[in-house]
Short mmCIF file of C-alpha atoms and ligand atoms in Angstrom, two decimals:
data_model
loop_
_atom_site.label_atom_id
_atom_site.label_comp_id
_atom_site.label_asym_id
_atom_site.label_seq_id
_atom_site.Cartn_x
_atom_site.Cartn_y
_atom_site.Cartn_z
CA UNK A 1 11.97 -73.19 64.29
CA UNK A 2 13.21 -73.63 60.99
CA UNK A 3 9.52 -74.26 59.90
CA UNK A 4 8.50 -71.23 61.09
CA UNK A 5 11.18 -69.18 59.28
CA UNK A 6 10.06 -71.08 55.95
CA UNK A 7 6.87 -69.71 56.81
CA UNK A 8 7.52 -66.73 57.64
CA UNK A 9 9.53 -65.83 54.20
CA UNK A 10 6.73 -68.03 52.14
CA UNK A 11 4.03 -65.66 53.71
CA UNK A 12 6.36 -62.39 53.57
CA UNK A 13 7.15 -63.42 49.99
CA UNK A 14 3.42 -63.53 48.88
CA UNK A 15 2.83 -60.28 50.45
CA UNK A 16 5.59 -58.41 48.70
CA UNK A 17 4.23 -59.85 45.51
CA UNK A 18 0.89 -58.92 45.42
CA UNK A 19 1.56 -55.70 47.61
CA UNK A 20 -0.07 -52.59 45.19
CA UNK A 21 1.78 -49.21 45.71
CA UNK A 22 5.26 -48.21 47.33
CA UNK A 23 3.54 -46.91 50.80
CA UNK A 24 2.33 -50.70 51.35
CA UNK A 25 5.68 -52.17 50.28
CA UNK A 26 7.40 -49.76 53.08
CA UNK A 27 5.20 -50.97 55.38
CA UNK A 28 6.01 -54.28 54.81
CA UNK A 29 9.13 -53.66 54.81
CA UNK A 30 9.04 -52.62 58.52
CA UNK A 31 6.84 -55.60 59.23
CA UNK A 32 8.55 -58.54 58.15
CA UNK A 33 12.09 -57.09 58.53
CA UNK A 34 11.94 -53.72 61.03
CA UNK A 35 13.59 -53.72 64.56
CA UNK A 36 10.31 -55.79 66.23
CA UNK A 37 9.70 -58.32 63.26
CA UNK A 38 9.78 -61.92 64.19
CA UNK A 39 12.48 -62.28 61.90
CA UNK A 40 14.86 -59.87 63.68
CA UNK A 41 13.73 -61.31 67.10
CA UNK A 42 14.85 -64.86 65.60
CA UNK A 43 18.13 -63.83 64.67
CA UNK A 44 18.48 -61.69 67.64
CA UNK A 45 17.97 -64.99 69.73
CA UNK A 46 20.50 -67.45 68.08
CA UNK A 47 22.94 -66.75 70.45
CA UNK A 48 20.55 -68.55 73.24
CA UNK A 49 19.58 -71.59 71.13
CA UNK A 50 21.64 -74.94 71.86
CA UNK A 51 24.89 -75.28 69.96
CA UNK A 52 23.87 -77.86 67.56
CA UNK A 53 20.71 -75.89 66.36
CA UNK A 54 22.91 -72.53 66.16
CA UNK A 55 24.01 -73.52 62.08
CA UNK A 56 20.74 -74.47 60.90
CA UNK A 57 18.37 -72.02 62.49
CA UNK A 58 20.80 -68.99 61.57
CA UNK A 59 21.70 -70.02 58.32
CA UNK A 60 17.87 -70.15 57.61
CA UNK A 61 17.00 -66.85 58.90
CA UNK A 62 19.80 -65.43 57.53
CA UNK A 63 18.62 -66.73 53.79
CA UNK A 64 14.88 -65.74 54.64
CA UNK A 65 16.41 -62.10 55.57
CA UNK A 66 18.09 -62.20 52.38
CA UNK A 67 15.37 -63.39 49.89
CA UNK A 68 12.43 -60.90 51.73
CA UNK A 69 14.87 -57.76 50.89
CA UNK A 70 15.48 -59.46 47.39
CA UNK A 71 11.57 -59.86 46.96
CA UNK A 72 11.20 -56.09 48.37
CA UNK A 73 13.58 -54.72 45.95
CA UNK A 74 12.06 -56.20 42.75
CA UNK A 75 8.80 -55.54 43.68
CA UNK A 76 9.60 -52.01 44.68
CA UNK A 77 11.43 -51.72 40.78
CA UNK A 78 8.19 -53.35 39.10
CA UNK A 79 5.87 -50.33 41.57
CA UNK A 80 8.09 -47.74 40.03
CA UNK A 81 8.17 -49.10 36.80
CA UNK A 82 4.27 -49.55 36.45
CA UNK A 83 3.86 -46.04 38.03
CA UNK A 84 5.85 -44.62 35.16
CA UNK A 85 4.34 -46.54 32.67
CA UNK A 86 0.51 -45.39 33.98
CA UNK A 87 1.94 -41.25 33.86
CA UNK A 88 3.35 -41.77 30.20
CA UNK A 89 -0.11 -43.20 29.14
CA UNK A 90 -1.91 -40.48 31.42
CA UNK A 91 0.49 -37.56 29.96
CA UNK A 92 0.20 -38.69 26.24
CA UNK A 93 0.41 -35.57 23.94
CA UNK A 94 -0.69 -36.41 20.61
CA UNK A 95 1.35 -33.49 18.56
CA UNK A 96 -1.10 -33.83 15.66
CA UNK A 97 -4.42 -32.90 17.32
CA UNK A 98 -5.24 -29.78 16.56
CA UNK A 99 -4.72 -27.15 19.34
CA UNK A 100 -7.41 -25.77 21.90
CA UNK A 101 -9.20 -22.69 20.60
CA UNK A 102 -8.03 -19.77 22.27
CA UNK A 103 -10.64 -17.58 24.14
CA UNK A 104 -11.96 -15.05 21.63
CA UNK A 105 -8.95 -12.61 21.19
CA UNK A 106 -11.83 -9.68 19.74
CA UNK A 107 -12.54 -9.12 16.26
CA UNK A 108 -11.86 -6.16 13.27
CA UNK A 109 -13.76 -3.44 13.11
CA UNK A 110 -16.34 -2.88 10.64
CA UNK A 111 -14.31 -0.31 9.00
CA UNK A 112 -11.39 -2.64 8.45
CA UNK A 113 -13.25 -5.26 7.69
CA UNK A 114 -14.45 -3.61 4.89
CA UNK A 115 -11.45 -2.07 4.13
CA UNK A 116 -9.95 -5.24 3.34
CA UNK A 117 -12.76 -6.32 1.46
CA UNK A 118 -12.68 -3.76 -1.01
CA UNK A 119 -8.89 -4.15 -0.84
CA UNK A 120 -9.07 -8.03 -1.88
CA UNK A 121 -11.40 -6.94 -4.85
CA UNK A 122 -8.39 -4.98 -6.24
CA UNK A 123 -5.46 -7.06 -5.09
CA UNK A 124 -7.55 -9.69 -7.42
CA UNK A 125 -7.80 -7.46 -10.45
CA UNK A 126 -3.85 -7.37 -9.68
CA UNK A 127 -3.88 -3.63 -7.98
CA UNK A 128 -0.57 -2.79 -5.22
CA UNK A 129 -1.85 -1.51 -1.66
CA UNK A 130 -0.07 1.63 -1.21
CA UNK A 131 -0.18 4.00 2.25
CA UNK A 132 0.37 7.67 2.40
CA UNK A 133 1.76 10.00 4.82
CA UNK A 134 -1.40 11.34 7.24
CA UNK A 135 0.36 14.80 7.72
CA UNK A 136 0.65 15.78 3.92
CA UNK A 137 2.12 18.93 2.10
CA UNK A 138 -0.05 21.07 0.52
CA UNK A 139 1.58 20.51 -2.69
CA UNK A 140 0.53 16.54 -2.73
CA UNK A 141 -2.92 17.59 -1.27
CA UNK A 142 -4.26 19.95 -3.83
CA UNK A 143 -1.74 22.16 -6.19
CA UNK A 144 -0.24 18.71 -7.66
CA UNK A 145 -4.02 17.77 -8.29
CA UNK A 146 -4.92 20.77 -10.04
CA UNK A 147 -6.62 22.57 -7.38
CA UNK A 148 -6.10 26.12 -8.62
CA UNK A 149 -5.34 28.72 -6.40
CA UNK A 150 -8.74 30.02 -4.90
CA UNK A 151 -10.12 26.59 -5.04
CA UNK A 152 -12.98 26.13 -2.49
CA UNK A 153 -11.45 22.54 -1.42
CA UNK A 154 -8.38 24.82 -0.13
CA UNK A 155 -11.07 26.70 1.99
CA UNK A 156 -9.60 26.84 5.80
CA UNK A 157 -13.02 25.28 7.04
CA UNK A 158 -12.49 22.11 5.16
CA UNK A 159 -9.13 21.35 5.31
CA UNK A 160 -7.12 21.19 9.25
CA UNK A 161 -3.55 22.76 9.15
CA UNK A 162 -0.53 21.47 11.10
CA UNK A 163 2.22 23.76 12.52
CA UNK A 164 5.17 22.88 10.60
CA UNK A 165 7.22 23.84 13.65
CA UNK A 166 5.39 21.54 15.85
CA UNK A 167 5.84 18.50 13.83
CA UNK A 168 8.47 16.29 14.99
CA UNK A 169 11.00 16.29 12.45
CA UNK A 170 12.16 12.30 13.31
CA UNK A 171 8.74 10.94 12.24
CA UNK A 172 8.07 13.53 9.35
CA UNK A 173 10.82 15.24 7.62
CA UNK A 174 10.00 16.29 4.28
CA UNK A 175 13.39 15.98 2.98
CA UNK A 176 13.69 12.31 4.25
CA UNK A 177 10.55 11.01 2.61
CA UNK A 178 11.45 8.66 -0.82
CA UNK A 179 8.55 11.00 -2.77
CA UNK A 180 10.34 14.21 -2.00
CA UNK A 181 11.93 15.67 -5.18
CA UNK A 182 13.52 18.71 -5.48
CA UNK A 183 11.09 19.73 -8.40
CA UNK A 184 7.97 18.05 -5.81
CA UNK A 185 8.90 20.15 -2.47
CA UNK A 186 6.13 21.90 -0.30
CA UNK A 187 4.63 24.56 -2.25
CA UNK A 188 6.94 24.83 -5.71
CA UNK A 189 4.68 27.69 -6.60
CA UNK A 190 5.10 29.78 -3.73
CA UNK A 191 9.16 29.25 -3.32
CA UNK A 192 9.01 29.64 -6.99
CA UNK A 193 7.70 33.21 -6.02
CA UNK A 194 9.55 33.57 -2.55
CA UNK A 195 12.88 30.93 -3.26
CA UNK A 196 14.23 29.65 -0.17
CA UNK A 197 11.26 30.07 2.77
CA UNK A 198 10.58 27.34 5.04
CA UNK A 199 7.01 26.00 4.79
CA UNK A 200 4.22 28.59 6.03
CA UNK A 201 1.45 27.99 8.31
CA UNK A 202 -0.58 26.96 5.52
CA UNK A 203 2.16 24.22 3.57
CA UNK A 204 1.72 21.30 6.00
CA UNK A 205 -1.81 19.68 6.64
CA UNK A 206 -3.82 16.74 7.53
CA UNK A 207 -4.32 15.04 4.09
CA UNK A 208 -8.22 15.90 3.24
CA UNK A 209 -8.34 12.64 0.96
CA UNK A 210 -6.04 9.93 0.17
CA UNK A 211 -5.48 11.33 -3.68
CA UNK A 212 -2.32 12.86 -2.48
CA UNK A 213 -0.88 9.06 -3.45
CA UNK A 214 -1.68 9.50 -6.92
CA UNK A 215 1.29 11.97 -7.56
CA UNK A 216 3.57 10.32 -4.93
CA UNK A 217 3.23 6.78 -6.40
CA UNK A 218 3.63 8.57 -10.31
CA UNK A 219 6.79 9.93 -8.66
CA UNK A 220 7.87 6.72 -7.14
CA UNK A 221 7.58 4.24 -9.96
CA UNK A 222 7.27 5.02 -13.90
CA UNK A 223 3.64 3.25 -15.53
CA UNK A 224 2.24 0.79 -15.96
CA UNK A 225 1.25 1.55 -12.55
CA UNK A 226 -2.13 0.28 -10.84
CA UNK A 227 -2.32 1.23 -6.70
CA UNK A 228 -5.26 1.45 -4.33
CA UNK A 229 -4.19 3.33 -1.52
CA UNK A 230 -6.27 3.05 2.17
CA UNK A 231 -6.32 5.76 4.65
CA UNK A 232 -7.92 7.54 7.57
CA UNK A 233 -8.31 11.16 6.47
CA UNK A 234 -9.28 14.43 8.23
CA UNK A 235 -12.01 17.09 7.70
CA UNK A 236 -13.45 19.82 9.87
CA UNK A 237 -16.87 18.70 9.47
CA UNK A 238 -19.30 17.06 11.81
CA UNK A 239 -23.17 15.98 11.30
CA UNK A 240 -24.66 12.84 10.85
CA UNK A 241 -23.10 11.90 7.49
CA UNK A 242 -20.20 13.70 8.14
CA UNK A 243 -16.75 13.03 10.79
CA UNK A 244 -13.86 14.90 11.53
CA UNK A 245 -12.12 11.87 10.41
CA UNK A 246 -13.11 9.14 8.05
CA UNK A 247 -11.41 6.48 6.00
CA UNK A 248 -10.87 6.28 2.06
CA UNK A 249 -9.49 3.74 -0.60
CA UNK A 250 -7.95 5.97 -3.48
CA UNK A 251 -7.47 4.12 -6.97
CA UNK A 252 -5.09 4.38 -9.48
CA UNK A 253 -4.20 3.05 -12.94
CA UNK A 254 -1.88 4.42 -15.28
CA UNK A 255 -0.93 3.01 -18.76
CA UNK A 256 -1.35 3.71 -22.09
CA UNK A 257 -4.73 3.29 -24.24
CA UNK A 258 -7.00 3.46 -20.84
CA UNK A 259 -9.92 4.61 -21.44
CA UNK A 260 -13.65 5.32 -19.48
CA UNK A 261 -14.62 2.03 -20.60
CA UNK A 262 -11.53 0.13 -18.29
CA UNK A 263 -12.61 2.59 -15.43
CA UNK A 264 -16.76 1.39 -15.54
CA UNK A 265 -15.59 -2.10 -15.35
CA UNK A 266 -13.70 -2.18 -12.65
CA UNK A 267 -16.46 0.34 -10.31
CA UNK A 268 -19.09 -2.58 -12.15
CA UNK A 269 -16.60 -5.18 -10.58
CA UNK A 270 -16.07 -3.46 -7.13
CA UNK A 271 -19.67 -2.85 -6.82
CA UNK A 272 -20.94 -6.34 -7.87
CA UNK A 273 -18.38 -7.94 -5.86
CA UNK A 274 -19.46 -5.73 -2.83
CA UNK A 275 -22.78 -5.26 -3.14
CA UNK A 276 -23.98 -8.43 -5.03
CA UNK A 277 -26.00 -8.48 -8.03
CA UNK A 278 -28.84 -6.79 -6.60
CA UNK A 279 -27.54 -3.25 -6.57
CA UNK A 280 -27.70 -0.78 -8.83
CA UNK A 281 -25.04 1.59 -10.43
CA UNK A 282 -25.71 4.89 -11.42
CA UNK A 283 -22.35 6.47 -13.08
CA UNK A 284 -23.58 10.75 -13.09
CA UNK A 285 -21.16 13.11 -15.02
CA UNK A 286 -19.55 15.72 -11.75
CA UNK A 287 -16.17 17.73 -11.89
CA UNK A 288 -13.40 16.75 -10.02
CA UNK A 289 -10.20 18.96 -10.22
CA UNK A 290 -8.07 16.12 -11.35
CA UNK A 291 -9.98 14.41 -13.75
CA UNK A 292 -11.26 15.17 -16.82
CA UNK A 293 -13.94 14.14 -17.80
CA UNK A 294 -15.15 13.20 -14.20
CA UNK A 295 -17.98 11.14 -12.85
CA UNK A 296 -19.91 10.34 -9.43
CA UNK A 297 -20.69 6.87 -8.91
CA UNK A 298 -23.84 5.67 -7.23
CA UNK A 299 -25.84 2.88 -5.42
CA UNK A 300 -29.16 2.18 -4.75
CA UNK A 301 -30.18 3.41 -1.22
CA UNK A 302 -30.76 -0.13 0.94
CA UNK A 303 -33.13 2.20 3.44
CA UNK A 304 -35.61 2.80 0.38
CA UNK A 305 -34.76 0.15 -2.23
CA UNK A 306 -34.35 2.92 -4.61
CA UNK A 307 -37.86 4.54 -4.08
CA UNK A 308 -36.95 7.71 -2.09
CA UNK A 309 -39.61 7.24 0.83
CA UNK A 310 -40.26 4.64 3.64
CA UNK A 311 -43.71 4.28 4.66
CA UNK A 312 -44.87 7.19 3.22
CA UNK A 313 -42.04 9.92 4.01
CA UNK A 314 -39.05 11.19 2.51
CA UNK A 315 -36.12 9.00 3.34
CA UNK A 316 -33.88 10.48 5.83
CA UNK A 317 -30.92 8.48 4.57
CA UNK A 318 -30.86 9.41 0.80
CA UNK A 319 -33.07 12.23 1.58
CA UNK A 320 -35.39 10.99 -0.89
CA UNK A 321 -32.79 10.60 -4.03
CA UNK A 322 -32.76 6.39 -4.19
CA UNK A 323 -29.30 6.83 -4.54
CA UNK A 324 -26.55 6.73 -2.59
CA UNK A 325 -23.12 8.30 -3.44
CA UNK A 326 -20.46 6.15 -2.73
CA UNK A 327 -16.84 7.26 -4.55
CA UNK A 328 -16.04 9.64 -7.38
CA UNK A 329 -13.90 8.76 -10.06
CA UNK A 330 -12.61 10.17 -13.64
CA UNK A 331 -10.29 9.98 -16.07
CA UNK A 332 -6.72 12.19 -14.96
CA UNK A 333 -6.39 15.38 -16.16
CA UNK A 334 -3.06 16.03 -18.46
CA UNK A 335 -2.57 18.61 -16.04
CA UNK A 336 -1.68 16.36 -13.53
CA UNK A 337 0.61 14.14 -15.28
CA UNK A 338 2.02 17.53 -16.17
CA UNK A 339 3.12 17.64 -12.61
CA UNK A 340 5.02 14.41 -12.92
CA UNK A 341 5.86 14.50 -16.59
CA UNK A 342 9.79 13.89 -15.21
CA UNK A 343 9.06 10.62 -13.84
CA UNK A 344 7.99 9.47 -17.24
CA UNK A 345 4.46 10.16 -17.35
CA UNK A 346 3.70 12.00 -20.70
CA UNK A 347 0.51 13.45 -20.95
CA UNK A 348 0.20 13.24 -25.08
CA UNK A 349 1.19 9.13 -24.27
CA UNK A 350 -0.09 8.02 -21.22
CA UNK A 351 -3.99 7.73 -19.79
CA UNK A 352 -5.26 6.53 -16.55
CA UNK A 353 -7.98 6.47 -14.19
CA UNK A 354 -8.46 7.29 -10.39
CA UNK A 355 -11.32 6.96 -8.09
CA UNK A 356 -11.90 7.32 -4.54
CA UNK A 357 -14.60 5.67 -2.41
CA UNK A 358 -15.54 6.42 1.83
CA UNK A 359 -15.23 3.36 3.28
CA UNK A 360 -17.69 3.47 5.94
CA UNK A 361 -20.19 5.16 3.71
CA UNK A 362 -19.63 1.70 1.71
CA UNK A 363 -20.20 -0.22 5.30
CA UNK A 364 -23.40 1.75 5.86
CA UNK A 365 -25.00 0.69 2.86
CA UNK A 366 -23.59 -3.14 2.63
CA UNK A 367 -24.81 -3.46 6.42
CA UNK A 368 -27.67 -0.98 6.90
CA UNK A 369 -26.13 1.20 9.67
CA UNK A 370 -27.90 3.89 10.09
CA UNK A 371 -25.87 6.41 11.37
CA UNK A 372 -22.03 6.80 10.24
CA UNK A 373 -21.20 8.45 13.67
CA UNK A 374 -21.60 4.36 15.37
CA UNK A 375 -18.46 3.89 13.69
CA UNK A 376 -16.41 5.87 16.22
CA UNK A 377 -18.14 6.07 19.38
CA UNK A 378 -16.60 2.93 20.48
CA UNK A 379 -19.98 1.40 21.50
CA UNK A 380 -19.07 -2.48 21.51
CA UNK A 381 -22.88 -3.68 20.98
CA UNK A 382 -22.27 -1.95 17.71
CA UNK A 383 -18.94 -3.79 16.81
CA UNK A 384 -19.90 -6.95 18.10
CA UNK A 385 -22.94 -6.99 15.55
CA UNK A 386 -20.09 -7.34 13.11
CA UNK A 387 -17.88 -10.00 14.64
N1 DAH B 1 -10.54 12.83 -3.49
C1 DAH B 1 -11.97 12.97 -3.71
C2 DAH B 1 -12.64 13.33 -2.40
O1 DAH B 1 -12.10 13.09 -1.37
C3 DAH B 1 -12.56 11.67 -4.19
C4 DAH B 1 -12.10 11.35 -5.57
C5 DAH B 1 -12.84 11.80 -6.65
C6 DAH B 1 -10.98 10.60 -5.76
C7 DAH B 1 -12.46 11.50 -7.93
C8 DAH B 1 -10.58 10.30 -7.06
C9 DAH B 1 -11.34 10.76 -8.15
O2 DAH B 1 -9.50 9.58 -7.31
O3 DAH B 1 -10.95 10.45 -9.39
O4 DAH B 1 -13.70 13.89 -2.44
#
């Protein structure tokens, strides 16, 4: 009997050692020490053995009991412990790995894109980025930039007019906004004439260009002063080369002894830096209200190459020039530093230049887009071609 208890825990013991997960150390659990084991059967029948063997026999089963739970305990430690170890090594996170890529979140739009472009040329030749209010007052929009009275820019079929009533005084309130000055307030000529009227139906406008910035920045900060302003800005106009809304970068640098000379190399630095060497630059003498002397700057048409015709006919695109207008620029007039003489800007001391450029139309030619009405039809074959 004793034998077969020494085998029974010598067997049981090997078992528990080389049992592999938890689910076959439970069951052998219930095997060598459940309710029917031959272990529990053995000590169950002590009480019937002879006295003499009683001692020996239970004292033996009782140690075999013993030493199997021991064995199951251990083993069941080392399971739990390997089981751990084998997650840690399966769950390693190695922090320094760079992280997965995340599904393509979409991409700018050609119009920003080159927007920022044109803006990293100037932030490089150590220009600020300056934004403008959308809904402008007249003042900012043309009298402050010399458009005389009568001025065909003023016309009511270029220019859309806002209500002043149904603006929403918490987003635009002229008398809020940092630029507004007593001398600078919506239409100083007219309240000059008629003191004390709110604005009329004609004060308060979309801004037609993003120029309106050059006499707000002058206000805001005394020269040197060198801005590039970006903006979305509104005309009623609509044909192939024209939108009801388009997007501009204004320029601006004030200082004294500029001359024409600093304003053609910075257009020969935008243009090369946009275009690439392979462009040409055509500077044409135009008129500009606010500048004096003024000039049109263009580039060679990519439809064409310059030439004027494609196979034969007229180029629709340049419509047969070779050139391509992209921005006007000029030198400012004294008359508008007149306007902000008080914010020390002294027409008999100080010189600048300003230009202003369409972005898209810049787009068109750098990518050969046909068309500048793909820009706002939303079409995603178009913007994906620009990804
Ligand atoms: N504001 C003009 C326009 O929208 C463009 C322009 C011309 C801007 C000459 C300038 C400039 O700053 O000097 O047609």
């Amino acid at each position: 009997m004793i034998e077969r208890i020494e085998q029974i825990r010598a067997d049981g013991q090997a078992a528990i050692e080389s049992a592999g997960s938890a689910d076959a150390l439970e069951a052998l659990r219930v095997e060598l020490l459940g309710r029917s084991s031959e272990l529990t059967a053995i000590l169950r029948g002590i009480g019937e053995l002879p006295g003499e063997q009683r001692g020996a026999v239970g004292g033996a089963a009782n140690r075999a009991q013993k030493q199997l739970e021991q064995a199951l305990t251990e083993r069941r430690e080392e399971l739990v412990g390997d089981e751990l170890d084998r997650r840690l090594a399966g769950e390693q996170v190695d922090v320094t790995l760079p992280g997965s890529p995340l599904p393509a979140p979409g991409s700018l739009h050609l119009v920003n894109q080159t927007r920022r472009e044109i803006e990293d040329v100037f932030c490089g030749l150590g220009y600020r980025v300056a934004e403008g209010p959308e809904i402008e007052h007249d003042y900012y929009n043309f009298t402050a930039l010399n458009h005389p009275p009568g001025h065909p820019a003023r016309m009511v079929q270029d220019t859309f007019y806002v209500d002043p009533a149904s603006v929403d005084s918490a987003r635009w309130d002229p008398d809020r906004h940092p630029a507004s000055r007593p001398s600078a307030r919506l239409g100083q000529e007219r309240s000059e004439a008629r003191p004390n009227l709110p604005p009329g139906p004609r004060d308060v406008l979309l801004h037609t260009h993003t120029s309106p910035m050059q006499v707000r920045s002058m206000e805001l900060a005394p020269p040197p002063l060198r801005i590039i302003v970006p903006g979305s800005v509104y005309r009623r106009d609509n044909d192939a080369t024209h939108t009801p809304m388009f997007s501009q970068v204004e320029g601006l640098a004030v200082d004294e002894g500029i001359s024409l000379a600093d304003l053609q190399g910075t257009l020969l630095e935008l243009a090369r830096a946009i275009f690439g060497p392979d462009r040409e630059v055509r500077l044409r003498p135009h008129y500009f209200p606010f500048t004096e002397p003024s000039v049109e700057v263009d580039v060679s048409c990519f439809a064409c190459g310059g030439t004027g015709s494609v196979g034969g006919r007229r180029d629709p695109l340049c419509k047969g020039a070779g050139w391509i207008e992209i921005l006007g620029a000029g030198m400012i007039d004294p008359n508008v530093f007149g306007f902000v003489r008080e914010f020390g800007y002294d027409p008999e001391t100080v010189q600048g230049f300003a230009f202003g450029m369409g972005i898209e139309r810049i787009a068109m030619l750098k990518h050969a887009v046909p068309d500048l009405r793909l820009f706002f039809e939303g079409d995603l074959r178009f913007a994906r071609q620009f990804r």
